[in-house]
PDB file of C-alpha atoms in Angstrom:
ATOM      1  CA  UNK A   1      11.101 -13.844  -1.973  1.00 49.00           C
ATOM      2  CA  UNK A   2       7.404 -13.879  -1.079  1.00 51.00           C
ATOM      3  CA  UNK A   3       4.648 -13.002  -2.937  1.00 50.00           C
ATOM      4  CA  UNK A   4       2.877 -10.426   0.029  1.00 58.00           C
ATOM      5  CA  UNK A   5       4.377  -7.331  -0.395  1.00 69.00           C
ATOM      6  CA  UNK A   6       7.046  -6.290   2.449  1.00 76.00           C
ATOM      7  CA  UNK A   7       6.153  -3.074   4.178  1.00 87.00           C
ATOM      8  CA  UNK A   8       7.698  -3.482   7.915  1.00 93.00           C
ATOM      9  CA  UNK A   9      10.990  -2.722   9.168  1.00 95.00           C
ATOM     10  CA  UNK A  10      11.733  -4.953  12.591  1.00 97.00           C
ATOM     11  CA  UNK A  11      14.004  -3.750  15.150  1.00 98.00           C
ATOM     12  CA  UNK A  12      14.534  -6.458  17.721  1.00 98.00           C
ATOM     13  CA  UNK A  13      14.199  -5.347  21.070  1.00 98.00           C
ATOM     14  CA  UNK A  14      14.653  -8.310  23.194  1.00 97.00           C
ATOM     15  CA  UNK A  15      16.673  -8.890  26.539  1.00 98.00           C
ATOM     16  CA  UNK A  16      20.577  -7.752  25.742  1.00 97.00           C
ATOM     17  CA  UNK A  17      19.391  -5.100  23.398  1.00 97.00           C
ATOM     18  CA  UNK A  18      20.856  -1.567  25.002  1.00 95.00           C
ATOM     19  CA  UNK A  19      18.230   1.215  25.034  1.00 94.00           C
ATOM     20  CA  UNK A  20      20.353   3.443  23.324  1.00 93.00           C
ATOM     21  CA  UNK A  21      21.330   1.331  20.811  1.00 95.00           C
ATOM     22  CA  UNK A  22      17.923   0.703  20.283  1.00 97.00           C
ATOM     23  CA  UNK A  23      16.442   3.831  19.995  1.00 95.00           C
ATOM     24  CA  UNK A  24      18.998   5.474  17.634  1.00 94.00           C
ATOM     25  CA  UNK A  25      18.506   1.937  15.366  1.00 95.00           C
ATOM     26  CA  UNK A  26      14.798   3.214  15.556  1.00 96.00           C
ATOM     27  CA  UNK A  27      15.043   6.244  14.826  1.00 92.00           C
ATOM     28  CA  UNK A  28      17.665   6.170  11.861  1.00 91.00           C
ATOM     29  CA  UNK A  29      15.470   3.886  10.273  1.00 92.00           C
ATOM     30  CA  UNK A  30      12.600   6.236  10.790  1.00 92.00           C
ATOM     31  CA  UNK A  31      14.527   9.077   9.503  1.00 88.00           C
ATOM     32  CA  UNK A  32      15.770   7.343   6.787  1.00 87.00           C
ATOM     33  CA  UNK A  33      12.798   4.858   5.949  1.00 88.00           C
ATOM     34  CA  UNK A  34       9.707   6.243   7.803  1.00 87.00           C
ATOM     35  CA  UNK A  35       7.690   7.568   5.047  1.00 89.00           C
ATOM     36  CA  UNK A  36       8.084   3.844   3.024  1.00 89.00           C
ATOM     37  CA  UNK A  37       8.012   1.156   5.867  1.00 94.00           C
ATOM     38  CA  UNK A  38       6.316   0.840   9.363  1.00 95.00           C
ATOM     39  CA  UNK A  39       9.426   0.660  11.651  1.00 96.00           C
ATOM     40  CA  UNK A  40       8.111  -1.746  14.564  1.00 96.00           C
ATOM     41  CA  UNK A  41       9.827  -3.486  17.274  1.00 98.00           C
ATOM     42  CA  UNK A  42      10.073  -7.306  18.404  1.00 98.00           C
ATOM     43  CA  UNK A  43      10.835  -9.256  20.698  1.00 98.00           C
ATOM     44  CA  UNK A  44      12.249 -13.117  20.640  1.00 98.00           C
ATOM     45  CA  UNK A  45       8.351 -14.648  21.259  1.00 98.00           C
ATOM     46  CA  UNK A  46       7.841 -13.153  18.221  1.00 98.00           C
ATOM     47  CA  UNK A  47      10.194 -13.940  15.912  1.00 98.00           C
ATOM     48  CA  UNK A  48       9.607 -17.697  17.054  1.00 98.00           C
ATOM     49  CA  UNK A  49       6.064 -17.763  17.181  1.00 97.00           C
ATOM     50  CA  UNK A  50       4.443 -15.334  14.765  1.00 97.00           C
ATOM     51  CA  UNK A  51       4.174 -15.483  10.758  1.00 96.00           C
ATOM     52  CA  UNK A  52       6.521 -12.084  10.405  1.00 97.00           C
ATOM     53  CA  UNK A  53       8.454 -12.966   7.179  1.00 96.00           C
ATOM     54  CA  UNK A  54       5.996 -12.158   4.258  1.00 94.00           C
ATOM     55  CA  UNK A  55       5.921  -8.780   5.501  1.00 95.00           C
ATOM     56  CA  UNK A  56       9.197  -7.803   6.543  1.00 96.00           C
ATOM     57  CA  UNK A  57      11.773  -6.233   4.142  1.00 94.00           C
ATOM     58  CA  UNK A  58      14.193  -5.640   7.051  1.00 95.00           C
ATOM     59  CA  UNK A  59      14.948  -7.219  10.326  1.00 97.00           C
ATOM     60  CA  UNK A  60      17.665  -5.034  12.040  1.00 97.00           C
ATOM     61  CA  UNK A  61      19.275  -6.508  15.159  1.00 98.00           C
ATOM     62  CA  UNK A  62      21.118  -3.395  17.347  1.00 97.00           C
ATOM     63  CA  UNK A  63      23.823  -3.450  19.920  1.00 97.00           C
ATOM     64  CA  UNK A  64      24.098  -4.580  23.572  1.00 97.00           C
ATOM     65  CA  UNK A  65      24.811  -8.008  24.551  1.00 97.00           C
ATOM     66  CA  UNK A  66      25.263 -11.132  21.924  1.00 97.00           C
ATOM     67  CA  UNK A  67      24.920 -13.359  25.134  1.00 97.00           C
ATOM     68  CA  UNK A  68      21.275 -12.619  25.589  1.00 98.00           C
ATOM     69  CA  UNK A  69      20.506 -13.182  21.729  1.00 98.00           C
ATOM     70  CA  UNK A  70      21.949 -16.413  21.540  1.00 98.00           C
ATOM     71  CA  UNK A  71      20.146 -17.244  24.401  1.00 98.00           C
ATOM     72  CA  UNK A  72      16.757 -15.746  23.700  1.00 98.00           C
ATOM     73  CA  UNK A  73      16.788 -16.770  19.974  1.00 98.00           C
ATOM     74  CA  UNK A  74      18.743 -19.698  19.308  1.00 96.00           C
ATOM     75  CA  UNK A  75      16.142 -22.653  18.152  1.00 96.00           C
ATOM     76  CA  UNK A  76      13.074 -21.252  17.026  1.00 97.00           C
ATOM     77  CA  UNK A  77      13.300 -17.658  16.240  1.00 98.00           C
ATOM     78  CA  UNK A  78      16.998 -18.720  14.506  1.00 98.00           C
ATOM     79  CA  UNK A  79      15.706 -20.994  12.070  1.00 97.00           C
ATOM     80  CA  UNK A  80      13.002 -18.935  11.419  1.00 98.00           C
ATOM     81  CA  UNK A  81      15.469 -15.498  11.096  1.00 98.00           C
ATOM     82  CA  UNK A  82      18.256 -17.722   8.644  1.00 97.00           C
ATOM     83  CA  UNK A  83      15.086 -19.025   6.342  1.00 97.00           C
ATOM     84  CA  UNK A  84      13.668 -15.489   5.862  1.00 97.00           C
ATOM     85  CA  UNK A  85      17.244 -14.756   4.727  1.00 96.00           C
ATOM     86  CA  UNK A  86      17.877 -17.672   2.727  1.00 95.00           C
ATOM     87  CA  UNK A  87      14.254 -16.971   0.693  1.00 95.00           C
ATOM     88  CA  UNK A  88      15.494 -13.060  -0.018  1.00 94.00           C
ATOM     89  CA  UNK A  89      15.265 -11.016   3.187  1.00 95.00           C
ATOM     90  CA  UNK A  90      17.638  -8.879   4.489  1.00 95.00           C
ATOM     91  CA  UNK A  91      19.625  -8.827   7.982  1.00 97.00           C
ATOM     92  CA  UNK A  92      21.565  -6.029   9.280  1.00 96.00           C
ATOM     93  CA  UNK A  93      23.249  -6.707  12.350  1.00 97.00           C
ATOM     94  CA  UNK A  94      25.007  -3.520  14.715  1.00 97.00           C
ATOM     95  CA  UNK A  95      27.693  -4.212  16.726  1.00 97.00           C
ATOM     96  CA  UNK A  96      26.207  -7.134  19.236  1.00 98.00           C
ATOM     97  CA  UNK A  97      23.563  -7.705  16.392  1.00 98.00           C
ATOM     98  CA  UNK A  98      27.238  -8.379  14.088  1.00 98.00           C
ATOM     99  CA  UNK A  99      28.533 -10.782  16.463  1.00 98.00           C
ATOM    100  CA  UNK A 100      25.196 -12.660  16.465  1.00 98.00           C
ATOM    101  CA  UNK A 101      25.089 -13.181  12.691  1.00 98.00           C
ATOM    102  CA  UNK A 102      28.257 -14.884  12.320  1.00 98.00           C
ATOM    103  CA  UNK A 103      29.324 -18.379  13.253  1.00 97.00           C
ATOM    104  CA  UNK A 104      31.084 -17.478  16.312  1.00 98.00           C
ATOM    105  CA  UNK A 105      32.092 -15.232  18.419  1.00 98.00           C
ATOM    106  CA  UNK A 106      35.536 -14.692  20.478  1.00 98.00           C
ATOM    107  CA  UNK A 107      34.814 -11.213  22.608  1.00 98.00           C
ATOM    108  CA  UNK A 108      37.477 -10.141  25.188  1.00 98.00           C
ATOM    109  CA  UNK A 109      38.960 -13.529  25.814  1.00 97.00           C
ATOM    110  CA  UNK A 110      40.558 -14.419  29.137  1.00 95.00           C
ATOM    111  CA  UNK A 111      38.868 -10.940  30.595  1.00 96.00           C
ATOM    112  CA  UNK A 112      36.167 -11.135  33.010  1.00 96.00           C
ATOM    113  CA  UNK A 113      33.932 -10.226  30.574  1.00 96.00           C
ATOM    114  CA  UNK A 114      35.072 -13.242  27.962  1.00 97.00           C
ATOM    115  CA  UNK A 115      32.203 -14.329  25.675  1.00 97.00           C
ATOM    116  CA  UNK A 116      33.491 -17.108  23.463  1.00 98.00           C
ATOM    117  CA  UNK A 117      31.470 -19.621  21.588  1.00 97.00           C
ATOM    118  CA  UNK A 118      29.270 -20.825  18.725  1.00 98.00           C
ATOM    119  CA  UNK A 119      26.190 -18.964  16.853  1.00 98.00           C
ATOM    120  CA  UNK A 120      22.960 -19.988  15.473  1.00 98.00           C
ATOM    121  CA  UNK A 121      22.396 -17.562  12.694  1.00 97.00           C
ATOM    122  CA  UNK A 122      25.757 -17.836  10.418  1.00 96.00           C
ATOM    123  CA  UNK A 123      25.529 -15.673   7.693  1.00 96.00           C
ATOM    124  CA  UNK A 124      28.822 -15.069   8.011  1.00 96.00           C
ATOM    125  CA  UNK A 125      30.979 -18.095   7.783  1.00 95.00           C
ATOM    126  CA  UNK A 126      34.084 -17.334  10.264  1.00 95.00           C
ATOM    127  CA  UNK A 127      34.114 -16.100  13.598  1.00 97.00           C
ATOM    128  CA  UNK A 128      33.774 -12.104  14.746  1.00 98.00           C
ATOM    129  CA  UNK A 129      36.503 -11.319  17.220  1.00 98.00           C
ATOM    130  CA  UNK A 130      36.583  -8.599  19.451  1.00 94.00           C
ATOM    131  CA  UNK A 131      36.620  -5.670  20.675  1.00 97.00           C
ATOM    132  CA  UNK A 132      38.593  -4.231  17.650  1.00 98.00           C
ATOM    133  CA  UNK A 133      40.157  -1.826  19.968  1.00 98.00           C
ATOM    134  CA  UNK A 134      41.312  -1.934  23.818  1.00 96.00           C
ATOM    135  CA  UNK A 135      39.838  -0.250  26.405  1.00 94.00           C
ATOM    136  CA  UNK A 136      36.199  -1.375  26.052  1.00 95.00           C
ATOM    137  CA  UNK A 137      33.960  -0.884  29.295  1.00 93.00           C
ATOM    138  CA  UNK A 138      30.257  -1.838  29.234  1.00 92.00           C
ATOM    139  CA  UNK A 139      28.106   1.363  30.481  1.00 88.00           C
ATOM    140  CA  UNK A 140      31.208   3.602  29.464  1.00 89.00           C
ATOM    141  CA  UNK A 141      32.347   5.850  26.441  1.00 90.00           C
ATOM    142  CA  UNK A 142      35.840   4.908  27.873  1.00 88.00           C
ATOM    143  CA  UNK A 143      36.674   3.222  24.960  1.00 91.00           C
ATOM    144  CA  UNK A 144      34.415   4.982  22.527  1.00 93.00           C
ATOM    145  CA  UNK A 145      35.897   6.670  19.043  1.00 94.00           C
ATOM    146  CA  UNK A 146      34.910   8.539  16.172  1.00 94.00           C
ATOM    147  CA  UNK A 147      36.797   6.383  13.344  1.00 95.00           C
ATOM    148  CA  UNK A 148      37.005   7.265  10.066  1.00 94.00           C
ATOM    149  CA  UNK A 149      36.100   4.038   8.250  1.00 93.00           C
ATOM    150  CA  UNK A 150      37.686   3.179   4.204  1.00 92.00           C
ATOM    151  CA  UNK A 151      35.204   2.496   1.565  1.00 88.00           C
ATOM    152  CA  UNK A 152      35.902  -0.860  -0.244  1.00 85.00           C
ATOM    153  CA  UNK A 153      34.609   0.953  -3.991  1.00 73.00           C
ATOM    154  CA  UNK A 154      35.132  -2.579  -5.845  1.00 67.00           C
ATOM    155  CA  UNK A 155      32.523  -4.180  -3.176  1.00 63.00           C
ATOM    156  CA  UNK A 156      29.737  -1.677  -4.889  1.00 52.00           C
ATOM    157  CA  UNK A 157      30.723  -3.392  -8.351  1.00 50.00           C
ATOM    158  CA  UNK A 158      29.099  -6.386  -9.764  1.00 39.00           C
ATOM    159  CA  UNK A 159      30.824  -9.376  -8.691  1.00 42.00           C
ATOM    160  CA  UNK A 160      29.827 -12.902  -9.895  1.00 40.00           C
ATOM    161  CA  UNK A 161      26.054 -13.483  -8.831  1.00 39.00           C
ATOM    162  CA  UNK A 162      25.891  -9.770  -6.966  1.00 39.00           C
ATOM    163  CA  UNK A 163      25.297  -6.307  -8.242  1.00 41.00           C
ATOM    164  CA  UNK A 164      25.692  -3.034  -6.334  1.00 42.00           C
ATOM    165  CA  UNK A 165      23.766  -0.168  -7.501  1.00 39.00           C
ATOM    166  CA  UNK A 166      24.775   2.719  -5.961  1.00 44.00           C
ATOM    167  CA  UNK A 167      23.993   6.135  -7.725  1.00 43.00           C
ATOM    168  CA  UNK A 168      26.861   8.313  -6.422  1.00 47.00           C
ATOM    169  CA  UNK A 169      30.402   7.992  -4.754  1.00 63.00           C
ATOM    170  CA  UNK A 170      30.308   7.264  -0.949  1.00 66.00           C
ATOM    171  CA  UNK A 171      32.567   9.634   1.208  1.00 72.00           C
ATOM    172  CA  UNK A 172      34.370   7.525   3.894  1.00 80.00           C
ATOM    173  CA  UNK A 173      32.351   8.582   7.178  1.00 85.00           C
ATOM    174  CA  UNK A 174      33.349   9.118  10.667  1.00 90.00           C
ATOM    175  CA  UNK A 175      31.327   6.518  12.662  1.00 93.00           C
ATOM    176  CA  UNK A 176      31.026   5.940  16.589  1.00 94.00           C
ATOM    177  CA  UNK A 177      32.914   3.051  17.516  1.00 97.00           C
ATOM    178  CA  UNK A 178      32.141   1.403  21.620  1.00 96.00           C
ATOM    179  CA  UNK A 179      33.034  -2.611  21.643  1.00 97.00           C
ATOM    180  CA  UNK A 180      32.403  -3.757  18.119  1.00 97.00           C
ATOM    181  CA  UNK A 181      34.162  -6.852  16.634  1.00 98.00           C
ATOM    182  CA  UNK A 182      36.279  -7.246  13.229  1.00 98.00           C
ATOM    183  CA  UNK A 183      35.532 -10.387  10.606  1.00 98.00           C
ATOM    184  CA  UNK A 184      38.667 -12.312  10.430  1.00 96.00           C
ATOM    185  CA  UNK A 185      39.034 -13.914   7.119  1.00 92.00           C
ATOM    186  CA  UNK A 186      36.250 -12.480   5.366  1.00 94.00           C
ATOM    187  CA  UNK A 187      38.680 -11.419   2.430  1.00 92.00           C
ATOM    188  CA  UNK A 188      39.135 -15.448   2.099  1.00 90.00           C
ATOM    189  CA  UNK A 189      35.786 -15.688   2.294  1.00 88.00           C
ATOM    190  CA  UNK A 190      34.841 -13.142  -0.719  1.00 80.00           C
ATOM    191  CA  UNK A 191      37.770 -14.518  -2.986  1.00 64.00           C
ATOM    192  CA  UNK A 192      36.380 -18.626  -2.554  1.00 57.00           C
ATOM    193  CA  UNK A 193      33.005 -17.688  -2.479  1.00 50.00           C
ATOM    194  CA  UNK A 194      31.850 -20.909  -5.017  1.00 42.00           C
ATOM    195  CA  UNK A 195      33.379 -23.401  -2.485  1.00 38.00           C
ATOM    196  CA  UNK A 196      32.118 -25.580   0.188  1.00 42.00           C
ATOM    197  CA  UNK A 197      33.836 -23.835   2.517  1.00 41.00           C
ATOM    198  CA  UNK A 198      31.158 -21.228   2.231  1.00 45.00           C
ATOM    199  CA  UNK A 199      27.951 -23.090   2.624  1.00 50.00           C
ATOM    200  CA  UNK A 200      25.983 -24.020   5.170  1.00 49.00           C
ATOM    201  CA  UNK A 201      23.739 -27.458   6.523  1.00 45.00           C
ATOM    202  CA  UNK A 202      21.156 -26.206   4.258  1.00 44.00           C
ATOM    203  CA  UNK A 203      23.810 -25.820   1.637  1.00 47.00           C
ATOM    204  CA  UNK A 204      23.022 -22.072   1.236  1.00 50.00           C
ATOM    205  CA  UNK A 205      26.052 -20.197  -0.379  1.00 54.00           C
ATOM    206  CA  UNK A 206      27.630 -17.794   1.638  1.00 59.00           C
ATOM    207  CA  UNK A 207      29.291 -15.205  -0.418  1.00 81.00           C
ATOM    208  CA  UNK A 208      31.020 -12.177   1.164  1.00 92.00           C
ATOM    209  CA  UNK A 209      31.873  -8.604   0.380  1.00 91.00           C
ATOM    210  CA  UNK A 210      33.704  -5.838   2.779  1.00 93.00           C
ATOM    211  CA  UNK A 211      32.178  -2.910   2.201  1.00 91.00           C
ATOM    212  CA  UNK A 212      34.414  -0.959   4.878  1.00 93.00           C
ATOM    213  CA  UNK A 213      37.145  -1.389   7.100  1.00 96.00           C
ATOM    214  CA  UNK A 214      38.559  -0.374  10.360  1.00 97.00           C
ATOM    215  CA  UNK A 215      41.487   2.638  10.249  1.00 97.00           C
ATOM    216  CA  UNK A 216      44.772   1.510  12.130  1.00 96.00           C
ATOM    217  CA  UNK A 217      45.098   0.435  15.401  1.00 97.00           C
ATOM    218  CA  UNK A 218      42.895  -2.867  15.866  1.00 98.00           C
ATOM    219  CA  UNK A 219      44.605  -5.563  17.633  1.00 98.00           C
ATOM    220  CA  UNK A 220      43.878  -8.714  18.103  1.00 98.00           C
ATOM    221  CA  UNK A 221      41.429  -9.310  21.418  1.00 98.00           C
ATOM    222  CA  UNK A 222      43.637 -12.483  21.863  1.00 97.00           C
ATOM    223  CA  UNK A 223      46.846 -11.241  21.987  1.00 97.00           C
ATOM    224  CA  UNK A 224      46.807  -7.383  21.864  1.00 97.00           C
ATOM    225  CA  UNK A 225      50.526  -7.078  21.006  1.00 97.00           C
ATOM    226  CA  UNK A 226      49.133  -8.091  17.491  1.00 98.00           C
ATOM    227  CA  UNK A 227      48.365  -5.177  15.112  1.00 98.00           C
ATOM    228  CA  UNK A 228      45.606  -6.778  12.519  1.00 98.00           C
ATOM    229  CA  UNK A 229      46.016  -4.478   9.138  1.00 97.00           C
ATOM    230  CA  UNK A 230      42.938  -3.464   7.154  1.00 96.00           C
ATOM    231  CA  UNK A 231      40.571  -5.345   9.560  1.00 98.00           C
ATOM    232  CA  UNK A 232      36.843  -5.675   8.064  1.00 97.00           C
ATOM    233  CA  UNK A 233      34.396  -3.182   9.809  1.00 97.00           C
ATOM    234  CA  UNK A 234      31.356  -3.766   7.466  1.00 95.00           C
ATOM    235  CA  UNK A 235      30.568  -7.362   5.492  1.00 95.00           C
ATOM    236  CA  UNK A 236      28.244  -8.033   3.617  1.00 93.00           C
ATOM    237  CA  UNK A 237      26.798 -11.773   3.635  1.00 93.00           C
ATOM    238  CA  UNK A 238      25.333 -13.048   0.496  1.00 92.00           C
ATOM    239  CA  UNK A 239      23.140 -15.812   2.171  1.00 93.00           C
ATOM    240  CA  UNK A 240      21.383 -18.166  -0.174  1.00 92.00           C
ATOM    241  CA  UNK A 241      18.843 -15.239  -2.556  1.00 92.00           C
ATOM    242  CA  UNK A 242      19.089 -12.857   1.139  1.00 94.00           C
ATOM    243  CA  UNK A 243      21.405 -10.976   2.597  1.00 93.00           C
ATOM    244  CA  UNK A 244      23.034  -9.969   6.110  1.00 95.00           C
ATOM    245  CA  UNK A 245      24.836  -7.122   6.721  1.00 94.00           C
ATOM    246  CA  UNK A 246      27.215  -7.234   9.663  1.00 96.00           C
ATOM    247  CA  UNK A 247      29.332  -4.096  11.077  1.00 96.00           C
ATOM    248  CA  UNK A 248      31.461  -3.556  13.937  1.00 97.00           C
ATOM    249  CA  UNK A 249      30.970  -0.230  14.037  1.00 96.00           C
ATOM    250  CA  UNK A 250      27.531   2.164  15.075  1.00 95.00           C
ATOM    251  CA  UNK A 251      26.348   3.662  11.790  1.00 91.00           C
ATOM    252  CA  UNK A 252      22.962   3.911  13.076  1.00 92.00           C
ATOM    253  CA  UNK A 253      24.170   6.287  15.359  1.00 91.00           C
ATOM    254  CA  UNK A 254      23.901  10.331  15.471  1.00 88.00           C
ATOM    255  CA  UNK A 255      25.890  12.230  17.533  1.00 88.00           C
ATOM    256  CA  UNK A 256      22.961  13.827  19.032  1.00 87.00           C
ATOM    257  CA  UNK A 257      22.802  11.194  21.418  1.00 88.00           C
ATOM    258  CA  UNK A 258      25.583  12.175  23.014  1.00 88.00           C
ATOM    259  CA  UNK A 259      23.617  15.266  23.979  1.00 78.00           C
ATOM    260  CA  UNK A 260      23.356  14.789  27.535  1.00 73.00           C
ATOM    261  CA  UNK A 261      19.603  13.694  27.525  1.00 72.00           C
ATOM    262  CA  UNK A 262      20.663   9.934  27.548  1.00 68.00           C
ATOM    263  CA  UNK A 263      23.559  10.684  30.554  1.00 71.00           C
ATOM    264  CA  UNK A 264      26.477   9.591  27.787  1.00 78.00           C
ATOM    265  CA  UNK A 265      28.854  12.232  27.068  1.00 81.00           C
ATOM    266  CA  UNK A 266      31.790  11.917  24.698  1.00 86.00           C
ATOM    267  CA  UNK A 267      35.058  13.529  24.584  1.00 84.00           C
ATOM    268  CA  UNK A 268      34.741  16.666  23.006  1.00 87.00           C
ATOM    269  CA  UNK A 269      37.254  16.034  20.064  1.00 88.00           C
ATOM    270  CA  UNK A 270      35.330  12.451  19.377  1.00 88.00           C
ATOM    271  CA  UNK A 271      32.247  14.762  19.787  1.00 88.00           C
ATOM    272  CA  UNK A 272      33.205  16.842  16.820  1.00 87.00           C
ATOM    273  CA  UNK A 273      34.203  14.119  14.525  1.00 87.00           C
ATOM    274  CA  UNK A 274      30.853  12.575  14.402  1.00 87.00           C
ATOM    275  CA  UNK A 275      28.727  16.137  14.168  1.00 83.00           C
ATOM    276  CA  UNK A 276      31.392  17.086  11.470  1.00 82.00           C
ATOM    277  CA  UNK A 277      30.479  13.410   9.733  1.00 75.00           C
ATOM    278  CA  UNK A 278      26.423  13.214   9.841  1.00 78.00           C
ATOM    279  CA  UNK A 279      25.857  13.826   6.520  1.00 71.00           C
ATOM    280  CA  UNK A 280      28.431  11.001   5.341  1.00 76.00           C
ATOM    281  CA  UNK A 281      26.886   8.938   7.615  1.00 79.00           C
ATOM    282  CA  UNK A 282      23.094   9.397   7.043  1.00 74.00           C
ATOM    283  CA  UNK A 283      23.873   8.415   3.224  1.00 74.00           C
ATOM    284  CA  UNK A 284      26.167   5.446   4.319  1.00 72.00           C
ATOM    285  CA  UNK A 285      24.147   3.970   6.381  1.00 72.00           C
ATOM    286  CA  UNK A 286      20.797   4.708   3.342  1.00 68.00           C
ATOM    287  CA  UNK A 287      23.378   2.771   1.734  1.00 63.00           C
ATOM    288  CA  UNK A 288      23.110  -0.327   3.298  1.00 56.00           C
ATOM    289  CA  UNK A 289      19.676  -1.244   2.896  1.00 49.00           C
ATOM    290  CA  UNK A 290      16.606   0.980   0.541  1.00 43.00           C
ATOM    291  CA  UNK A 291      16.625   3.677  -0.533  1.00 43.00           C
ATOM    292  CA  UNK A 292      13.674   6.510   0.874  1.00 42.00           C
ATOM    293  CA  UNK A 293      11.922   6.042  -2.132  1.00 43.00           C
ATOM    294  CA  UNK A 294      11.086   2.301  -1.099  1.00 43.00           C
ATOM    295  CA  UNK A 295      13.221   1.177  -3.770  1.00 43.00           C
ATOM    296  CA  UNK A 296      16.723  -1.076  -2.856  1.00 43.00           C
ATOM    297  CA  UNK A 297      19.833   0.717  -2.452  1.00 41.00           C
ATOM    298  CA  UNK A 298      21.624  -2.411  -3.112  1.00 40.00           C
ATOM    299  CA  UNK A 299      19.719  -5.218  -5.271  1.00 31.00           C
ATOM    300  CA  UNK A 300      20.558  -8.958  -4.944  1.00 31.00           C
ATOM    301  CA  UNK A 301      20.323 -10.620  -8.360  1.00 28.00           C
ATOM    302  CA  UNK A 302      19.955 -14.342  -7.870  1.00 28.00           C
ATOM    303  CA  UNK A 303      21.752 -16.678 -10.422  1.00 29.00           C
TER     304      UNK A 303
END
């Protein structure tokens, strides 16, 4: 990617960007990746204006609102975000941060809360549509679950210009689950991955992999009567020699943060899942970008 060695971890932390979602992005990174990479936030001025790339081996985009991204970043700090991924860095995007890294996004359509439209970044070729799940309130754990998300084991095999190295089997972990989206037609995208229907202007390939997907029950935000079957939770997008990973679902967070300090509570039984998961989470979500000892969890190996 760059010759300057990559030592920071970036969590943006701009407008739309909810504090909680923030700090548990922060501080499973610094649990995970503390003792290896300076976890730092940043904020859209930055990412448009400041040379950030040659040092960043992660750039980690959490939940909140996609509306405020695509305002704050689209133009400048865009371009600058899908180069740093086409030249070999990474992208994982939570939730909002998913929605933002494909090419559009259809959220609660024909709701007062309707976000539909185009986005900058595109690492993932299709559209994210959402919420997965019914119910979704902003500022509530109405809608909130503890899902117990499948393991795609073939996506952690080497396929075509990608290999997975993961050292042990992955345990399917309960995850909290408040608003995310699913990736329609990302299986289409991962079996046609040499076509042109997966590249870009810049005529980067766009190769996908689910890594995870939802349990039952999603339906589709457009016409809930609609049951969508084995609906991606977690993609990965091979993006030129980067790559962006893009979930629906909050791996980043613990269930400690449903401890009352924050003013969130969860249903007890949703409660229980997730404390009864951490482990299986904690090593999922190491998973899905380096490993503690600095080292990648999952290597990219251009053509």
């Amino acid at each position: 990617m760059y010759n300057q060695k990559a030592i920071d971890i970036l969590i943006y932390s701009g407008e739309g960007a909810s504090n909680l979602c923030l700090e548990q992005t922060l501080s499973t990174f610094r649990t995970i990746l503390g003792k290896n990479y300076s976890i730092m936030k940043v904020d859209a001025n930055q990412l448009a204006n400041e040379p950030w790339e040659k040092t960043t081996a992660l750039l980690a985009v959490p939940g909140g609102r996609d509306a405020f991204f695509n305002r704050d970043l689209r133009g400048a700090g865009a371009y600058k975000i899908q180069n740093y991924v086409r030249s070999g860095g990474k992208y994982i995007g939570f939730c909002a941060g998913g929605y933002f890294g494909c090419s559009g996004i259809v959220f609660e359509p024909n709701s007062p809360i309707q976000v539909v439209g185009d986005r900058p970044l595109g690492f993932f070729p299709g559209i994210c549509k959402g919420t997965a799940y019914a119910g979704f309130r902003y500022d509530s754990e109405d809608g909130s679950k503890a899902l117990k998300i499948t393991i795609e084991s073939d996506a952690f095999k080497k396929q075509k210009s990608t290999e997975w190295v993961v050292e042990s089997k992955l345990s399917s972990p309960y995850v909290y689950y408040n608003g995310g989206g699913y990736f329609p037609d990302a299986d289409a995208y991962a079996e046609s991955g040499d076509s042109e229907a997966c590249e870009d202007k810049y005529k980067s390939k766009s190769y996908v992999n689910v890594l995870s997907r939802y349990p039952e029950g999603v339906t589709d935000p457009e016409d809930r009567t609609v049951s969508v079957e084995g609906a991606p939770a977690v993609i990965a997008c091979h993006y030129g020699k980067g790559v962006a990973i893009l979930t629906g679902v909050h791996i980043e967070f613990s269930s400690k943060a449903f401890d009352g300090t924050h003013g969130r509570t969860l249903k007890s039984e949703v409660l229980e899942k997730l404390e009864a998961g951490s482990y299986d989470r904690v090593d999922y979500a190491r998973r899905k970008g380096y490993r503690e000892d600095g080292g990648n969890a999952y290597v990219y190996c251009p053509d």
